[in-house]
Structures are given as C-alpha cells and as structure tokens.
Amino acid sequence: MLKKTFTLLLIIGAIQSKAQSFQKTDLGLQTVVNGNNIEIQFYNPDVVRIIKYPVGAKFYKNSYSVVERPAKTEFTVTKTNNNLVLTSNALKVQVDVNTGKIQYLTPANKLLLAEKDNGAQFTSVVDTGKNSYSISQDFTLANNEAVYGLGQHQKGIMNYRNKTVVLRNLNMDIAVPFFQTSGGYGVFWDNYSTTTFKDNAGTTTLQSVLGDGIDYYFMNGGNADGVVAKMRTLTGDAPMFPRWVFGFFQSRERYKSQTEVVGIVKKYRALNVPLDGIVQDWQYWGTKETSWNSTEFGNPLYPEPKKMIDSVHALNAHIIISVWPSFGPNTAILKAMDNIKALFDFKTWPTTQGVKVYDPFNPIARNVYWDFMNRNIFSLGMDGWWLDATEPEQANTNNTDKVRTYAGSFKSVSNAFPLLTTGGVYEHQRRTSADKRVFILTRSAFAGQQRDATATWSGDIQGTWQSFRNQISGGLNLSLSAIPYWNTDIGGFFSATKYPKGIKDAAFHELYTRWFEFATFTPLMRSHGTSTPREIFQFGAKGSWAYDAQEKFINLRYRLLPYNYSNAWQITAHQSTMMRALVMDFPKDEKVFDINNEYMFGKAFLVAPVTDSLYVSRATGNAVTDFGTVKTQHVYLPKGSTWTDFWTGETYTGGNIIASKVPIDQIPLFVKAGSIIPFGPFQQYTSEKKADKLEIRIYPGANGTFTLYEDENDNYNYESGVYSTIDFKWNNQTKTLTIDNRKGTFPDMLKDRVFNLVLVNKTSGTGLAIGKTIKTIRYSGAQIQTKL
C-alpha cells in the first residue's frame, strides 16, 4: 500500500487561478490548478491514480483496498497549449492547466473518459473535531455507454445509466465505489465513507460525505474481463476455495442442537441426495442475549462440539459456523475487547443493552477476535466461517456519527468494516494452518474483499418472486465490481410474509424450486431461511414434483463439478469471473446492455432463471397446481454465436428471442457454440468418486477451448505449483479434438484416465443424463488428437 505525503509545489504563484508550473515525478507529475493540488501516478501503463486536495491542506493515505504498488512505467510528459499530456504505451492522460479537467485517451487518441471542467469540489466539514471535506468529482460519459458495478443493490437494475445509487453498507446493500462501462474502462473511487453515484443530464458524479482529498484510479481494460483483471491486480486476487465449497450447502435459521445438525447430514446420506456443507447458525453459545456471540459452545444442547464436527466429517461433509462482530455483556471476548478500548458505543442487533460491536480497524482487536475464534472453534476442526452482519448491523444508522475507530471517525471509514473484519480472519487462519483453505461466507463486502477468501451472500431478503428476480442483477453487478463469489438464501430469508404456511404451501414450493434451479448456476449453492424448514425431504418424498426437481438440479450441480472447479481456477489464476453479465461476452450486442434476468455461467452456459409463478395459482384462495400445459418463457440469445438447448440439443441462431419450454423441472439453459464441458460422475459428495472417467461434451458450431484444472482440493500447495492442467481444443472445421500434454503434477494425481467424448446434437443424449459416447479416449498425459 502506498504511503506518501504530497509535497507542496514551491513555485511562485502556485495558488493563482492557473497552473504556472508542474513537477515531473517518478510516477507521473504534480501540479496546482485553481488552488487544488493534483498528482497523477502511473501504477502500470493502463492504470492511473489521481489525487486532488486543496493547497494548504494535508493528504495522507494508507489504502485499505489497494495492495498493488506502482510498477516502473515508461512515460513522457509534454505541454501543448493549455494541456499537460502524460503518455504511456497504453494510455494518454491529459490535464487542462486552466480548469484541472483530466481526460483519458487511447494511444490512438480515442476518448475513453473525461472529467468536467472544474469538476472537483471540496466543501469544508468538521468530522469529530477534525477538519475534513465533503468531496465530489464530475465526469462525462459517452451517450451510448452502459454503467455497471457499484456493488450489490436490489432494485432489479442492471445498467446504472441515468440512475442514482447511495453506496453505504447495509443488510442487502453492498457498497463498492467502483464502476465500469461498456466502453471497456473502470473507475475505483478509493473512499470509505458513504458515497453517492449519480448519473443524469450528461454528468456522472461520485460524491463522498468525508475525505481528506479525492483519490481515484482509472483503469483501461479494453473489455469487462480486462477491467475486472485490472481491479483485482490493484486490490488483490481471489484465492482458491476448497473443492467441497462447490457442492451443496444445507442451512436453516436455525439448527438447535448438535443432534439435529448431524441428523440432517445423515438424512441426506440415507436419501442418496448430494450434500457437502451443513451450516450452524446462531445461539450455539446459548439462548440469552447477554451471552451473545461468545464464540464458545455454551448451549447445553451442544455438549460435545468436537464430537459433532467429527461426526459431520465422518459422514464426508463439512461444517461452517456463524460468528458476529458484536458481543454480549457477559462474554469473555467483550471483556477482552473492552480492555483494549476496541468497542463501539452504538446500538446494534440484538438491541439488548450491553451488546457492542468491536473495532476491526484496530490490529490488536483483530488479534483478539481470531484468538477467541481459534481457541474455541477452529481448533475443534471447524471448516469455515459465516461472518454475519459485517456492515455492521446498526439499530439506527444515524447513531454512529460521533463514534470513533482506531482509524478515525466511524463515519469516515464505515464502508471498509467488512474488508477489515474478513481480512483479519483470513490472515490469521493462513498463519495458523496451511492445511485447510480459508472459506468465509459473509453478508457484506468492500473493494478488495475477494482476496480474503470470501463469498458474499445477498442478505436477509424477502421470499417473493420480485425479490428473486432482483437477485440476478444484484449478483451480476457485484461480479462486475471484481468480487467473484456470491450467493443467495434459496427461497429468500423471510418467507412468512407471503407464505405463512411455509413448507405446507404449494405456492412456496414453486418459488423455492425455481430459486433452487437458479442457485445451481451461482458460484455457491446454499439453502437457508427462517420461518419454515428448507431441507429437500420437507417438500415431500421422492416422486413428488418439488422433491424431484430439486434432486435433479443438485445432481446436475455435482455433475458440473469439474467445470465449476476449473472455472474457480480461472478466477484465481487468470482473474476471470464465474457469474457473468451478458455484456462481458457480447459487448458488441447493445441489446444485452440492460438485460437483468439472463447471464452466462462460466463462458459456456447461458442461464435464464424462471422468476414468475407459472403452475401454482391462488385464484380460488387455495393453492392449485396445474401441470397440464407446459409453459414457455421468452429468452434473448445474444448475437455472435449459435446456441444449443441444453435439454433438447436443438440449435438456434443468436440475435433472436425464442420461446423456451419451462416445465417445473427445467429452466432455459443454452450452451454457446464451441464450448467444451467436462461432466463428472453422479456422487453424494465432492470427494466420493475419483474423476478417472469424465464425460467430455463438445458443442459444435465454432472453435473452442477448455482447461481442466485439478489439485489436492484443500490446502495451499497449489500456490507453489502443485496442480495439473489439461487443455482441450476443438477445431470445428476439421472436427478435431486435441487433448494437450498434461502440465504439472500433484500427489495422488490420476495418471491414467478415460475421457468419454460426446458430440452434442439432438440424438446424443442431453441434459442431466449421461450422454451418448461416440469415442472413448484413454489418456495418460501425452497429447492426443482425434476426429469426431
């Protein structure tokens, strides 16, 4: 992280209305325009940092988000008329010496983004006794550009052009002050206070309530993937999760005893329904709020927590547990935090007097937090963390204005709270053990949080069809904010508002089943909620429609494990994205810019979840189910590709809207031409069967590639190169599949295996079922070419 105090320019007339001089630096330049210091720093040839603050003020920044240090970048500085122009081999940065306006251009002089004349504003404010500013910067975007990112928000908006968004971390709202556009560039506004993004009337504004100065990064990525890659390089790459995380998680608010926790896993095993994760929610510490979040098993219904964890492991499953950032007055951890003055004095949830939130900005407090978690929970064999309410939860968001943290006022740094909390746990667990990969599920996020091995869930959402649909654009925009791992509570956290009968209501069965099908194609697949249980066997026995549809999609999730785990490697090694807005893969098709209910899952699958009730009616007051007529849903297939219906093998030309059949156990699911997809075996957990026989499906119509990634599944040896990859290449013209030489090795790697090749068409066998093999390849690591 850069630690630098801006050196005031010692020049005559530096505070006059126009810049009289500039100073070239190792990273860029410094100048003064209209009473404001301006510093431009190249971090690399296509990433530039801009710092602005009033002359006479002080600016010091130790960024919480940015971990990259500036690389040596070759650039020139020229002065032409009223402009200073910095030129690298990838970018031109032009500063108007009269107005301070900065423009970003390609080397070919194509304008990417421009600030407005005199677009930087500083308004003096007093922040808990310290002089500070309210800051803003105005930009001008091209008329036809779409805007994405800004974290996760739940109004069903995909493209934020002509919208206003308040960026403040709250339950269900995730604040990431970063946007990218269809023009192939992004802007990261490095500020931790409440920030408003506003786009209207030709002006795009970022405004923060507090800041010592304006501090932002411009990055030219060329396309959405390139922008995400630049942002991850700047703020940290996402490590690999353990392989079991890509299975299915069962959860409930809440399991009330260790007997119940183990019993749920046993039930899934008895039913032969796949399961890899079970989640222990709150009150394992006890039911009294004075003992809130003690990070200890104090509830008498959990008399032997290690035995519970060992029993889950013996059933070949894993367990994660809820930990909050707040503590009851009778807990040892609260007393330890109080001893170092690391508690905030504002009301939180639960609102019982004496429950307090800790200060993660204090490094000693982060040590204390981990020490209790490690001693009382991790040392027992716990597999992962559910860090709840990392906004943090505030009973009244106005009651924190005078609260101070280790790093300054809470108001000035509040949005970074989840980043510091998850970062403390990640860093401490990495130091404690290298044998078990960190896995954190958390309710909030901030820029850079992907580096902390976190998966963010969308919060305590309502179980309604509209809320369901709104999840899609929320998750996609979080992915476009460079945070790749996201999921939702299947069926919505709160279900009783619309479905007071819960599991006894067929209308809830339909909502939950459709949501379940959608969750199969999100980075993590996790069932959770309150008011009614959600386990598959609650929806009837095998043979009932809701049970059968859910079982079908769990099995599909597990068959796609080689595809999903390989895509996770692409995230870690190549800064890719798993849940992909259509603009990422079809940037030239303007029809996709605003689509908020379709997306790509990896680079092969186009997913269009069913977000309307089609088969269960309440017209007569009672839920009536009618499957007599199979309904359809309209789906737009982006141009630039041909598409194969995953379920039928039918092919379609892109650039068209089609009517896709949607029986209760099927959603519109299409595969892009040229895709190569490895299918694993049917299994009950992710490590049950060796992947010695994989079905390789090739979807013809275009050339394609896929890299199969494999490693030891749950340690950090991959960081030292202990893994293997196998590249598959499809030549559509010659109908030739090349399986390249295997690269790399790891202990217990499969040296000899079988690939059953399926060339997908209407008769090849499609959907979940095992496809019709047209050729069997025995592979021992040497390159093979075969015609199909």
Coordinates of C-alpha atoms in Angstrom, one line a residue, residues 249-269 275-284 297 299 301-313 315 317-322 382-383 386 535 537:
F249 CA -24.9 -26.5 1.4
Q250 CA -28.0 -27.0 3.7
S251 CA -28.8 -24.5 6.3
R252 CA -31.7 -23.2 8.4
E253 CA -32.4 -20.4 10.9
R254 CA -31.5 -22.4 12.9
Y255 CA -30.5 -25.9 13.9
K256 CA -30.9 -26.1 17.6
S257 CA -28.7 -29.0 18.7
Q258 CA -25.7 -31.0 17.7
T259 CA -28.0 -34.0 17.4
E260 CA -30.1 -32.1 14.8
V261 CA -27.1 -30.9 12.8
V262 CA -25.6 -34.4 12.5
G263 CA -29.1 -35.9 11.9
I264 CA -29.7 -33.6 8.8
V265 CA -26.5 -34.9 7.2
K266 CA -27.4 -38.5 8.0
K267 CA -30.9 -37.9 6.4
Y268 CA -29.3 -36.7 3.2
R269 CA -27.0 -39.6 3.1
L275 CA -24.6 -32.7 0.2
D276 CA -21.2 -31.2 1.2
G277 CA -21.9 -28.5 3.7
I278 CA -24.0 -28.0 6.8
V279 CA -24.3 -24.6 8.5
Q280 CA -24.7 -23.9 12.2
D281 CA -26.4 -20.6 12.7
W282 CA -26.6 -18.5 16.0
Q283 CA -27.3 -19.5 19.6
Y284 CA -24.9 -22.4 19.8
F297 CA -20.3 -23.6 22.6
N299 CA -25.6 -24.0 24.8
L301 CA -27.7 -28.8 23.5
Y302 CA -24.1 -28.7 22.1
P303 CA -22.4 -30.7 24.9
E304 CA -19.6 -32.1 22.7
P305 CA -19.0 -29.8 19.8
K306 CA -15.8 -31.6 18.7
K307 CA -17.8 -34.8 18.5
M308 CA -20.4 -33.0 16.4
I309 CA -17.8 -31.8 14.0
D310 CA -16.0 -35.1 13.9
S311 CA -19.4 -36.8 13.2
V312 CA -20.1 -34.5 10.3
H313 CA -16.6 -35.2 8.9
L315 CA -20.2 -38.6 7.1
A317 CA -19.4 -33.5 4.9
H318 CA -18.1 -30.1 6.2
I319 CA -19.5 -27.6 8.6
I320 CA -19.3 -23.8 8.9
I321 CA -20.5 -21.7 11.8
S322 CA -21.9 -18.2 12.4
M382 CA -14.3 -26.2 12.1
D383 CA -14.2 -26.0 8.3
W386 CA -20.2 -17.5 8.4
E535 CA -34.4 -29.4 3.5
F537 CA -37.3 -34.0 2.3

